[in-house]
PDB file of C-alpha atoms and ligand atoms in Angstrom:
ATOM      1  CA  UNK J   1     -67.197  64.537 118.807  1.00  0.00           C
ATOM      2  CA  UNK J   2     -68.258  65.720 115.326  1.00  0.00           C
ATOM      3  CA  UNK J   3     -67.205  62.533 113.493  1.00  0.00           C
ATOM      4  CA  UNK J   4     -67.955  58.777 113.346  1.00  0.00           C
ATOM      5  CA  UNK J   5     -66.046  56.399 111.399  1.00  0.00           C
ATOM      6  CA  UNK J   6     -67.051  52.933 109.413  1.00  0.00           C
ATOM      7  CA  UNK J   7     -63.892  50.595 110.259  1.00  0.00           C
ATOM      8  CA  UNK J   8     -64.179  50.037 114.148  1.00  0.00           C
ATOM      9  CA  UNK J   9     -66.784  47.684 113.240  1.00  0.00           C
ATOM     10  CA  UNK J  10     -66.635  44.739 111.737  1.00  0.00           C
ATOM     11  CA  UNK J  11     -68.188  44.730 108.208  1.00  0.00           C
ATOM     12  CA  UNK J  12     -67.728  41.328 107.559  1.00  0.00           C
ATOM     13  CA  UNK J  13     -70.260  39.900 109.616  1.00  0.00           C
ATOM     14  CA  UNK J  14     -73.939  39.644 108.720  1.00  0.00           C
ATOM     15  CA  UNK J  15     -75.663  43.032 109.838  1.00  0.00           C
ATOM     16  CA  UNK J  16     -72.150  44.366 109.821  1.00  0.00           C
ATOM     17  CA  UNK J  17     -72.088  47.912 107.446  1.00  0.00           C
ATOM     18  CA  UNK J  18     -74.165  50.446 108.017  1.00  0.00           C
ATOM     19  CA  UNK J  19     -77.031  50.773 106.006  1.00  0.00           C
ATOM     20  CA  UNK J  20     -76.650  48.506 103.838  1.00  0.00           C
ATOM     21  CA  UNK J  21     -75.909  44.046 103.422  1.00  0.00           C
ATOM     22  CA  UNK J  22     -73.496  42.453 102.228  1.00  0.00           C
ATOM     23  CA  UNK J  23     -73.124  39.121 100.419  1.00  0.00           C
ATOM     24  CA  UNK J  24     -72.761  37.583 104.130  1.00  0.00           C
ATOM     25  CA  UNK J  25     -76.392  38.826 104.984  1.00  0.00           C
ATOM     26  CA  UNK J  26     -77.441  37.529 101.265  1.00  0.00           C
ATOM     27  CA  UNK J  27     -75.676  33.956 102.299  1.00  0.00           C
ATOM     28  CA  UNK J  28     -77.548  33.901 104.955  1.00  0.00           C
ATOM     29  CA  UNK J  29     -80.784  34.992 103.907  1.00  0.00           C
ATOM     30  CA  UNK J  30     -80.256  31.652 100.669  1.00  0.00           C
ATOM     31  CA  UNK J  31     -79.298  29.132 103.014  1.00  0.00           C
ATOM     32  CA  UNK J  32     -76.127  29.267 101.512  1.00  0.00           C
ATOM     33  CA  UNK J  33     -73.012  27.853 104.154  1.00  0.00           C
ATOM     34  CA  UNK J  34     -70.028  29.757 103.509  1.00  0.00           C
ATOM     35  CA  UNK J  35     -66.846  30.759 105.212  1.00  0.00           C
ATOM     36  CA  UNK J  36     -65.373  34.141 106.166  1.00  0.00           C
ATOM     37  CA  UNK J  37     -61.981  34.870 106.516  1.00  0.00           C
ATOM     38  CA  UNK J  38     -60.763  36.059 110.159  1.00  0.00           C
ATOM     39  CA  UNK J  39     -60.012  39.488 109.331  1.00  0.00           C
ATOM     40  CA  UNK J  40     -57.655  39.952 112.768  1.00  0.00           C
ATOM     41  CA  UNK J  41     -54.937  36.632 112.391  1.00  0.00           C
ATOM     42  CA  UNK J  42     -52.627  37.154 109.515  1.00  0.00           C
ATOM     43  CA  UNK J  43     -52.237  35.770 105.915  1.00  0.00           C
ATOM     44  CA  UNK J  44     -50.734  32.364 107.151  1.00  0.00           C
ATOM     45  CA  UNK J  45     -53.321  31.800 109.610  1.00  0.00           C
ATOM     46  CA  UNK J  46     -56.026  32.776 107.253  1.00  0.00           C
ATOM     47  CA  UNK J  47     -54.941  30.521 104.463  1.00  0.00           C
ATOM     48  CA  UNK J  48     -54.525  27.494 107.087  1.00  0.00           C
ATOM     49  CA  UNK J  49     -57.833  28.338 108.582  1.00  0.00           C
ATOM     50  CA  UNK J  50     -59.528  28.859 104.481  1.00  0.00           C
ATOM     51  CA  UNK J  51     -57.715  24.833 104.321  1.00  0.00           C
ATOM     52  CA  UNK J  52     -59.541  23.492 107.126  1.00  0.00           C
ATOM     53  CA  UNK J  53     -62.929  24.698 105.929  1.00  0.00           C
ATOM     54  CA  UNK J  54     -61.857  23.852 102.159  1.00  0.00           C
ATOM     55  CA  UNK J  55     -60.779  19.662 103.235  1.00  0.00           C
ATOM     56  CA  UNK J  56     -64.013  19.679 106.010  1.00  0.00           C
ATOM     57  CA  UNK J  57     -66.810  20.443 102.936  1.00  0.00           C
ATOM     58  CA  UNK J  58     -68.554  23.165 105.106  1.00  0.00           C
ATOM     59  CA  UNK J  59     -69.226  25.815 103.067  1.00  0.00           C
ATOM     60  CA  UNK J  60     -69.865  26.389  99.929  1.00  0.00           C
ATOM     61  CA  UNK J  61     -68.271  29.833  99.402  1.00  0.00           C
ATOM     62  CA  UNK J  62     -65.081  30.892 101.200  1.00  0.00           C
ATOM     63  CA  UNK J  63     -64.192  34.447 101.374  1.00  0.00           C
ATOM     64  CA  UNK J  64     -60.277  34.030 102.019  1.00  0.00           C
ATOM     65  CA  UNK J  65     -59.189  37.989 102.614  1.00  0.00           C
ATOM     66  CA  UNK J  66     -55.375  38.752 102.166  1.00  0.00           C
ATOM     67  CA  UNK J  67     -55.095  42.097 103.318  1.00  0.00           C
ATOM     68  CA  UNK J  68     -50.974  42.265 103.345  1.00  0.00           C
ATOM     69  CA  UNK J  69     -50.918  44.148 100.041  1.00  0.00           C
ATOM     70  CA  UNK J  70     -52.385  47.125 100.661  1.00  0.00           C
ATOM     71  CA  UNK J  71     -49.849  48.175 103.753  1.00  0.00           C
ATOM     72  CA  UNK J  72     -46.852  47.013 101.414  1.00  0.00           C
ATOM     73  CA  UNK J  73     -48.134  49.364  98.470  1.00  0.00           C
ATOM     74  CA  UNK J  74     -48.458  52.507 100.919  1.00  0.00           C
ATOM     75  CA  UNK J  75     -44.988  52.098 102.921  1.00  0.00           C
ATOM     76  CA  UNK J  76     -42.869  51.615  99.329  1.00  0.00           C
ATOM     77  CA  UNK J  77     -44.821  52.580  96.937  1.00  0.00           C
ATOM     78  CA  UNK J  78     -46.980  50.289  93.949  1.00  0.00           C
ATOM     79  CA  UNK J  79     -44.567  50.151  91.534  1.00  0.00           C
ATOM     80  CA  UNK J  80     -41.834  48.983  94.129  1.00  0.00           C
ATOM     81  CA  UNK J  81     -39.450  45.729  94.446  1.00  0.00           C
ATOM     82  CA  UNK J  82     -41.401  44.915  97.553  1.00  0.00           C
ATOM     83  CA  UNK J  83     -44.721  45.249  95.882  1.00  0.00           C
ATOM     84  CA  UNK J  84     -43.477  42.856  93.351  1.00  0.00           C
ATOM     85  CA  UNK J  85     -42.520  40.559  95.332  1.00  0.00           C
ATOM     86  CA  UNK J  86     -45.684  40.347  97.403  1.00  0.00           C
ATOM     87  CA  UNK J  87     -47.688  40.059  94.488  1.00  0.00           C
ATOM     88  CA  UNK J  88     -45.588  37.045  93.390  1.00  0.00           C
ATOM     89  CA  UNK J  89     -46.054  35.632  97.024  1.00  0.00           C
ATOM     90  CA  UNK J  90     -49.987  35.990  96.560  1.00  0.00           C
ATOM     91  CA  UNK J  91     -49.938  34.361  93.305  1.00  0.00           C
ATOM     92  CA  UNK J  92     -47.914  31.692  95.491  1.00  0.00           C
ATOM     93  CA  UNK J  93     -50.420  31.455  97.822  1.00  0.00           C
ATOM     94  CA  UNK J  94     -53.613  31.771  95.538  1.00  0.00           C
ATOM     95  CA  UNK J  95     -52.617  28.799  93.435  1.00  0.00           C
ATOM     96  CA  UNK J  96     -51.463  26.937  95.869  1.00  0.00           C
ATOM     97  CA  UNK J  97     -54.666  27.185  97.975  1.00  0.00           C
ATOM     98  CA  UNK J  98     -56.668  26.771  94.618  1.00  0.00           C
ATOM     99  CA  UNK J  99     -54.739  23.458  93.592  1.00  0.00           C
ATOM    100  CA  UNK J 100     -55.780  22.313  97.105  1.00  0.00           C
ATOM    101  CA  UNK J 101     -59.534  22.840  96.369  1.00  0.00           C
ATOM    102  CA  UNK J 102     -59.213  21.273  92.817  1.00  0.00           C
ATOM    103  CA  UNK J 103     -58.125  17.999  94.865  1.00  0.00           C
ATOM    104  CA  UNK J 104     -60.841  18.074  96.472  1.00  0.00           C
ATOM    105  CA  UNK J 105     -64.142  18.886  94.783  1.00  0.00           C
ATOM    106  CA  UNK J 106     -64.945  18.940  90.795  1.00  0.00           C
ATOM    107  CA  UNK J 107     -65.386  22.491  90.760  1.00  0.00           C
ATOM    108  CA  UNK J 108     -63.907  25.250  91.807  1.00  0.00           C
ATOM    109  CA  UNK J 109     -64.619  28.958  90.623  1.00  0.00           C
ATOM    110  CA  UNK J 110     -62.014  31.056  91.695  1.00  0.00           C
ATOM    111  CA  UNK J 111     -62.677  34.673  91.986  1.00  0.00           C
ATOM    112  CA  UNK J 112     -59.662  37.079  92.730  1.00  0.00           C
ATOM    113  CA  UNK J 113     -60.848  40.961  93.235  1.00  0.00           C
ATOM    114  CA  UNK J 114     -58.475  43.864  94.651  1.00  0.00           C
ATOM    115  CA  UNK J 115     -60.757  46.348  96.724  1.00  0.00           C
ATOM    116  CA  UNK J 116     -58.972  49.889  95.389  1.00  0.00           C
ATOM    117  CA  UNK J 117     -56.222  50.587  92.917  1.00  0.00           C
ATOM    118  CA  UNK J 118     -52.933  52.103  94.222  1.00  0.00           C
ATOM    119  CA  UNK J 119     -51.108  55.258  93.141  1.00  0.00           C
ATOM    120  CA  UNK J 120     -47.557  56.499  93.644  1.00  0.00           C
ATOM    121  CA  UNK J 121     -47.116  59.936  95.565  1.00  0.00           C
ATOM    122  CA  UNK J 122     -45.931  62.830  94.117  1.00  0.00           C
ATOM    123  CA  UNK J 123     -46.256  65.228  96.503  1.00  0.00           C
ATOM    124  CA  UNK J 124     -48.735  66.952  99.174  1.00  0.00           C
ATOM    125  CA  UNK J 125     -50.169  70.023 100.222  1.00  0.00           C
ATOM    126  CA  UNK J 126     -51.181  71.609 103.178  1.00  0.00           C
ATOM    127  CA  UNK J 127     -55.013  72.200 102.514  1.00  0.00           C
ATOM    128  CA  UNK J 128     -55.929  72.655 106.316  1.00  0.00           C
ATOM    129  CA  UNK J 129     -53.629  75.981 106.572  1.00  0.00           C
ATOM    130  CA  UNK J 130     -55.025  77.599 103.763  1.00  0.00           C
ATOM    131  CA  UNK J 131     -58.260  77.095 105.470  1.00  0.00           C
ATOM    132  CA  UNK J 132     -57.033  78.136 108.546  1.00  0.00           C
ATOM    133  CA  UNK J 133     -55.858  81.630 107.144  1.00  0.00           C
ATOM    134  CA  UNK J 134     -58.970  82.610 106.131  1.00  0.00           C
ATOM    135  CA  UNK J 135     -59.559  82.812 110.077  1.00  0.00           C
ATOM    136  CA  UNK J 136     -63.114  81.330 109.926  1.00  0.00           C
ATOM    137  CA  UNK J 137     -63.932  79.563 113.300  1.00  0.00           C
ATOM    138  CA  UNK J 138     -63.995  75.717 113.400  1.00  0.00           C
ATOM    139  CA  UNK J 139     -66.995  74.347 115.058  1.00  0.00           C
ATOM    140  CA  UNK J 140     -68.993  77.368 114.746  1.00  0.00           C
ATOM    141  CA  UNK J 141     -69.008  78.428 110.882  1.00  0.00           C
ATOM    142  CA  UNK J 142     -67.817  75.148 109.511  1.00  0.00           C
ATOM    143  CA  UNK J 143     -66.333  71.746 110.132  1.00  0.00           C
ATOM    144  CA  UNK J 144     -64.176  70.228 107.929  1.00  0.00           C
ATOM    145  CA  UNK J 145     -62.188  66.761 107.912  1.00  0.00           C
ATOM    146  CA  UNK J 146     -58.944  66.314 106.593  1.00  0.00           C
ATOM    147  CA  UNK J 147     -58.384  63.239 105.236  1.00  0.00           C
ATOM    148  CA  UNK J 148     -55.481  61.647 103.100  1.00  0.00           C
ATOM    149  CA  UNK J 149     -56.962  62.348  99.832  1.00  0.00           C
ATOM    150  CA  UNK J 150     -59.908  64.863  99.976  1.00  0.00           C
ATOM    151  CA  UNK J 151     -61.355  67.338 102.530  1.00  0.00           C
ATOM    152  CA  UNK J 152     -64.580  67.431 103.448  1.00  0.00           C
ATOM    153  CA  UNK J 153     -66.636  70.434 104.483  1.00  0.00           C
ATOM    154  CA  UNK J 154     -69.985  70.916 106.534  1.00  0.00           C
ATOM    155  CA  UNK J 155     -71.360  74.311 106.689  1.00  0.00           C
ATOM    156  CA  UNK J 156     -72.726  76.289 109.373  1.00  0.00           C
ATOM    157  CA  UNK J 157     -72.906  79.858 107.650  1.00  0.00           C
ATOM    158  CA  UNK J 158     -73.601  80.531 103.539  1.00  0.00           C
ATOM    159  CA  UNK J 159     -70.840  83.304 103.112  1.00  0.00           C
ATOM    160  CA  UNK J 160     -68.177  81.105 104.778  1.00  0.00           C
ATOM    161  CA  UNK J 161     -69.015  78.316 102.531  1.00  0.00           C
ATOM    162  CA  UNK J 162     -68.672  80.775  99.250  1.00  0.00           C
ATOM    163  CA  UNK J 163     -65.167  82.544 100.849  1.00  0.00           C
ATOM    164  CA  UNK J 164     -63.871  78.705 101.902  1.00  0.00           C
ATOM    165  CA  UNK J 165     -64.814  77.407  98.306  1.00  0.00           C
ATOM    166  CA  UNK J 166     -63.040  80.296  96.505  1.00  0.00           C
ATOM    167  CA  UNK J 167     -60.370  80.227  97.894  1.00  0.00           C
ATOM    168  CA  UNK J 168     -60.279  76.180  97.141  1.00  0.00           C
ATOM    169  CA  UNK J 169     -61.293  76.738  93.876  1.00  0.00           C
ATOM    170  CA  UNK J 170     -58.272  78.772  92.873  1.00  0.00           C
ATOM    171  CA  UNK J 171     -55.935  75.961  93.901  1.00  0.00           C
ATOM    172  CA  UNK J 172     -54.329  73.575  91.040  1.00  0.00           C
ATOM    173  CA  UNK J 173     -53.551  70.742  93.380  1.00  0.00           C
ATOM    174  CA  UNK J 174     -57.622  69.773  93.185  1.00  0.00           C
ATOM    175  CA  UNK J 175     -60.751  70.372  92.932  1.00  0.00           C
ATOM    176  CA  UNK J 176     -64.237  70.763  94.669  1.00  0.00           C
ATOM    177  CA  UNK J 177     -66.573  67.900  93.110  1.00  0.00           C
ATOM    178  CA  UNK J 178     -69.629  69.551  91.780  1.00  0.00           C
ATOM    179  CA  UNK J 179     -72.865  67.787  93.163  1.00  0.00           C
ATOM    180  CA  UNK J 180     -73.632  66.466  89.405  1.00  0.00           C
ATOM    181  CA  UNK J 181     -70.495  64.898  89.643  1.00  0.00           C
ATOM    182  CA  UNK J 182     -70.966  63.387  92.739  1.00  0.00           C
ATOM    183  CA  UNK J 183     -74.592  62.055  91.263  1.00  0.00           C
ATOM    184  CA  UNK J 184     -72.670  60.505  88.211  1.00  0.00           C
ATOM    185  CA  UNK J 185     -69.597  58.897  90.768  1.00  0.00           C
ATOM    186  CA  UNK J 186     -73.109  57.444  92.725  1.00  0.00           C
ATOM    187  CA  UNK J 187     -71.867  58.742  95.949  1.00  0.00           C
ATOM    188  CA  UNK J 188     -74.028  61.757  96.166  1.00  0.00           C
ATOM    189  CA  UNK J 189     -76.562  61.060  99.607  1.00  0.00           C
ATOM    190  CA  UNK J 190     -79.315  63.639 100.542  1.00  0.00           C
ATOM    191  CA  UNK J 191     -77.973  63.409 104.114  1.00  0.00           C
ATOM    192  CA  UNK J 192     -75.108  65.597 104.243  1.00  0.00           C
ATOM    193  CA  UNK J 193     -73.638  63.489 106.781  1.00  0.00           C
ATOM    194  CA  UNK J 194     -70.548  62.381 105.116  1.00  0.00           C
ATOM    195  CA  UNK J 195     -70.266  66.400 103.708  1.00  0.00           C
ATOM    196  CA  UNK J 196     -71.941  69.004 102.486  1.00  0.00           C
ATOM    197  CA  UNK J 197     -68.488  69.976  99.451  1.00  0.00           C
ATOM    198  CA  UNK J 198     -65.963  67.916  98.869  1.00  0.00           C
ATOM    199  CA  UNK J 199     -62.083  68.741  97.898  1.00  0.00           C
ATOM    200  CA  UNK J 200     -60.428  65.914  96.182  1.00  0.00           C
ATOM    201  CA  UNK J 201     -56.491  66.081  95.076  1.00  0.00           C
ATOM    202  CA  UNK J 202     -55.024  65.313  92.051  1.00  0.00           C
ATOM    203  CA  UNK J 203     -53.932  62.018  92.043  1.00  0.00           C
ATOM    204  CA  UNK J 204     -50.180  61.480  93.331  1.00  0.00           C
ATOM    205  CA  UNK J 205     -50.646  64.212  95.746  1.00  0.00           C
ATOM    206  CA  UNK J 206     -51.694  63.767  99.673  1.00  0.00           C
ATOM    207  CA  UNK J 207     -53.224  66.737 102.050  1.00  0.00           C
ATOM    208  CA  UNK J 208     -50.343  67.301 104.570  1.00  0.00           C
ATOM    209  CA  UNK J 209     -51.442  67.654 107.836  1.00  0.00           C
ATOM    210  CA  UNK J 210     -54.572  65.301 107.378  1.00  0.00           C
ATOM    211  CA  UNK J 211     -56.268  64.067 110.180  1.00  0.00           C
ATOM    212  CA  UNK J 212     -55.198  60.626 109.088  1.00  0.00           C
ATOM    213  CA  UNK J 213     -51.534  61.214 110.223  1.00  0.00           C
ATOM    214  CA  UNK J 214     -48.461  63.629 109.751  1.00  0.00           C
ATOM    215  CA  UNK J 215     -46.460  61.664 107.389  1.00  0.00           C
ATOM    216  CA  UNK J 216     -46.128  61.682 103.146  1.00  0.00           C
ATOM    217  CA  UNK J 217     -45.903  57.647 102.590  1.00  0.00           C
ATOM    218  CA  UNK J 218     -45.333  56.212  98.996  1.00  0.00           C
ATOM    219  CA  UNK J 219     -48.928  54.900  98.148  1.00  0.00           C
ATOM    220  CA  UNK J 220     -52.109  56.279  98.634  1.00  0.00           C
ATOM    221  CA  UNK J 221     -55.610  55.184  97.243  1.00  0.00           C
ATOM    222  CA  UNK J 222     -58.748  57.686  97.256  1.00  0.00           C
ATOM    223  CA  UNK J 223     -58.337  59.140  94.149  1.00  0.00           C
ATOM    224  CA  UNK J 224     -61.114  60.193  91.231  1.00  0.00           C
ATOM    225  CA  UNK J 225     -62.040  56.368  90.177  1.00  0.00           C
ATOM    226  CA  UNK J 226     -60.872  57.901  86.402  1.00  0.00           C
ATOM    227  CA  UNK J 227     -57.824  58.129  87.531  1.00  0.00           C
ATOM    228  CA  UNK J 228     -54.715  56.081  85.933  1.00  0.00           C
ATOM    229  CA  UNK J 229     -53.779  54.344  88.998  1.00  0.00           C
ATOM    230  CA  UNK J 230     -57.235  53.899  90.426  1.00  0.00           C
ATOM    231  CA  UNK J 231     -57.974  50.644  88.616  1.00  0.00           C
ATOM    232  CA  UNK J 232     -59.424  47.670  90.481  1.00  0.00           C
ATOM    233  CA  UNK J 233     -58.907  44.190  89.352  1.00  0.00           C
ATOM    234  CA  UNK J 234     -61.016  40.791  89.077  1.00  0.00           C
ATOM    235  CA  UNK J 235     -59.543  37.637  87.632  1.00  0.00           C
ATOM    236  CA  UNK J 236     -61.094  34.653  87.412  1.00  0.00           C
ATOM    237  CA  UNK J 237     -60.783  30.611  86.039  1.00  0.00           C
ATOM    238  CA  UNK J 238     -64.707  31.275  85.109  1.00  0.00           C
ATOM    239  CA  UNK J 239     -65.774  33.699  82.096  1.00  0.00           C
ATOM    240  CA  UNK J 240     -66.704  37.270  83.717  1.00  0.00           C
ATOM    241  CA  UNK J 241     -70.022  38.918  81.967  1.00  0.00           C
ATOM    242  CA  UNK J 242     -69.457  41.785  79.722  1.00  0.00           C
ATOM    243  CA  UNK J 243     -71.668  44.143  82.142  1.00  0.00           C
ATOM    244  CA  UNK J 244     -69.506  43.305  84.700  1.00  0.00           C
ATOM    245  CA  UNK J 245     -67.347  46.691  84.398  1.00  0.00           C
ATOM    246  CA  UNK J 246     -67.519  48.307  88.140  1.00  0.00           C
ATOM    247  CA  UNK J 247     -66.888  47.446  91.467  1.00  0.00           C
ATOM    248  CA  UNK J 248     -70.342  48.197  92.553  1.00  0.00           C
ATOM    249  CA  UNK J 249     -71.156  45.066  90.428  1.00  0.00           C
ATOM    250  CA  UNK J 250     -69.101  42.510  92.046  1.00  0.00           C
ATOM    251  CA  UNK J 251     -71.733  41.293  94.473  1.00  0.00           C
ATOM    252  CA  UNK J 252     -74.048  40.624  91.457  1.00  0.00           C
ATOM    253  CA  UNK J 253     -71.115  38.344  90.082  1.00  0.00           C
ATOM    254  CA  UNK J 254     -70.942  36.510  93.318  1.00  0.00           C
ATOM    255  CA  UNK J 255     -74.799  36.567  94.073  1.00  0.00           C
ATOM    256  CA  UNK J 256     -74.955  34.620  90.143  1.00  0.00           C
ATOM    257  CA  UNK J 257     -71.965  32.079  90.837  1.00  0.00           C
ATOM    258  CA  UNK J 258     -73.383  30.952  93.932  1.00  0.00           C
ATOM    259  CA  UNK J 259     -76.935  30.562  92.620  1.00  0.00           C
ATOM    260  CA  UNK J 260     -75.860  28.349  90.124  1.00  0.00           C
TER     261      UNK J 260
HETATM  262 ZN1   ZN V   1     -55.079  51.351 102.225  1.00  0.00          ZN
END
């Protein structure tokens, strides 16, 4: 009852995140006809279905979403055999899909963008019982979620956030983000609805019970966007602007391509 959660809708249609649009809403709102992947059939289907649209000259931007990777990279890790070879099979399927485009119109701008870097696990730590000892009462003085990566805390009661903080503050597997911090990282909000403190691991290193699951897996993503295996990709056939350095900036880069 005390939490909510972004992913049981669908973001990918117009109107589709909360509080905010995305390129889809932006498409429509430019009269622009494009084509969004079907985020429930799997990579084959997609790909067939991205074909269709591609040799029937109905849209004019095709978002073709290959999700696979992502699963792979937690169950064996990102620097695994298995990640390798599912990389290879994208770049399989990416050319392939782009060759068939090139047959068909003059130009094609290919745009190829990972959502979230991946990093290997190291280890995890159980976060929630150190909470627990301190014997405050959930629900009452605070709520907290435990997710893979970071906790997050609302407060109910000043001296419970200071003994709860403390205590987190004196462990080396993390750290509490400061609110300047989470200014600079832009994901500061002045409704404390997503938290009021924050407790973010070390990279490598999961919260054990979360309330994401009860298993260590191999690759995890949620980590401080400095860290080494936090990196996000874009490739493209087309030249990619010099200000184009965050992932908060790759709807600009699509908004510009498709107003050309
Ligand atoms: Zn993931």
């Amino acid at each position: 009852p005390y939490f909510d959660y972004l992913e049981k809708k669908d973001y990918f249609i117009p109107g589709g995140i909360m509080a905010t649009d995305t390129i889809f809403d932006w498409c429509v709102d430019h009269d622009i006809p494009y084509y969004c992947s079907n985020w429930r059939h799997n990579e084959e289907q997609i790909l067939h279905e991205n074909k269709q649209v591609i040799s029937e000259a109905n849209a004019e931007f095709v978002y073709v979403y290959l999700p696979k990777l992502d699963s792979v990279m937690h169950n064996n890790g990102p620097y695994s055999d298995a990640t390798k070879a599912k990389l290879n099979d994208l770049e399989t399927k990416i050319t392939d899909l782009y060759r068939f485009a090139q047959k068909l119109y003059n130009e094609v701008s290919l745009y190829v963008i990972s959502d979230h870097g991946m990093a290997p696990v190291t280890g995890s730590y159980d976060i929630k019982s150190v909470v627990d000892r301190l014997g405050f009462d959930f629900g009452k003085d605070y709520v907290a979620f435990y997710d893979s990566t970071m906790a997050r805390f609302w407060w109910k009661d000043t001296r419970v956030k200071a003994a709860v903080l403390d205590t987190l503050n004196s462990l080396d597997c993390g750290y509490v983000v400061s609110t300047e911090e989470l200014k600079r990282l832009r994901v500061w909000f002045p409704d404390p609805k997503y938290g009021d403190s924050y407790f973010l691991m070390n990279e490598g290193l999961l919260l054990n019970p979360s309330f994401m699951g009860l298993k260590v897996i191999p690759g995890m993503h949620g980590y401080h966007p400095d860290a080494p295996n936090s990196y996000s990709i874009m490739l493209s056939n087309r030249e990619i602007p010099a200000d184009i350095q965050s992932i908060t900036v790759i709807r600009k880069t699509m908004e510009s391509e498709l107003a050309k």
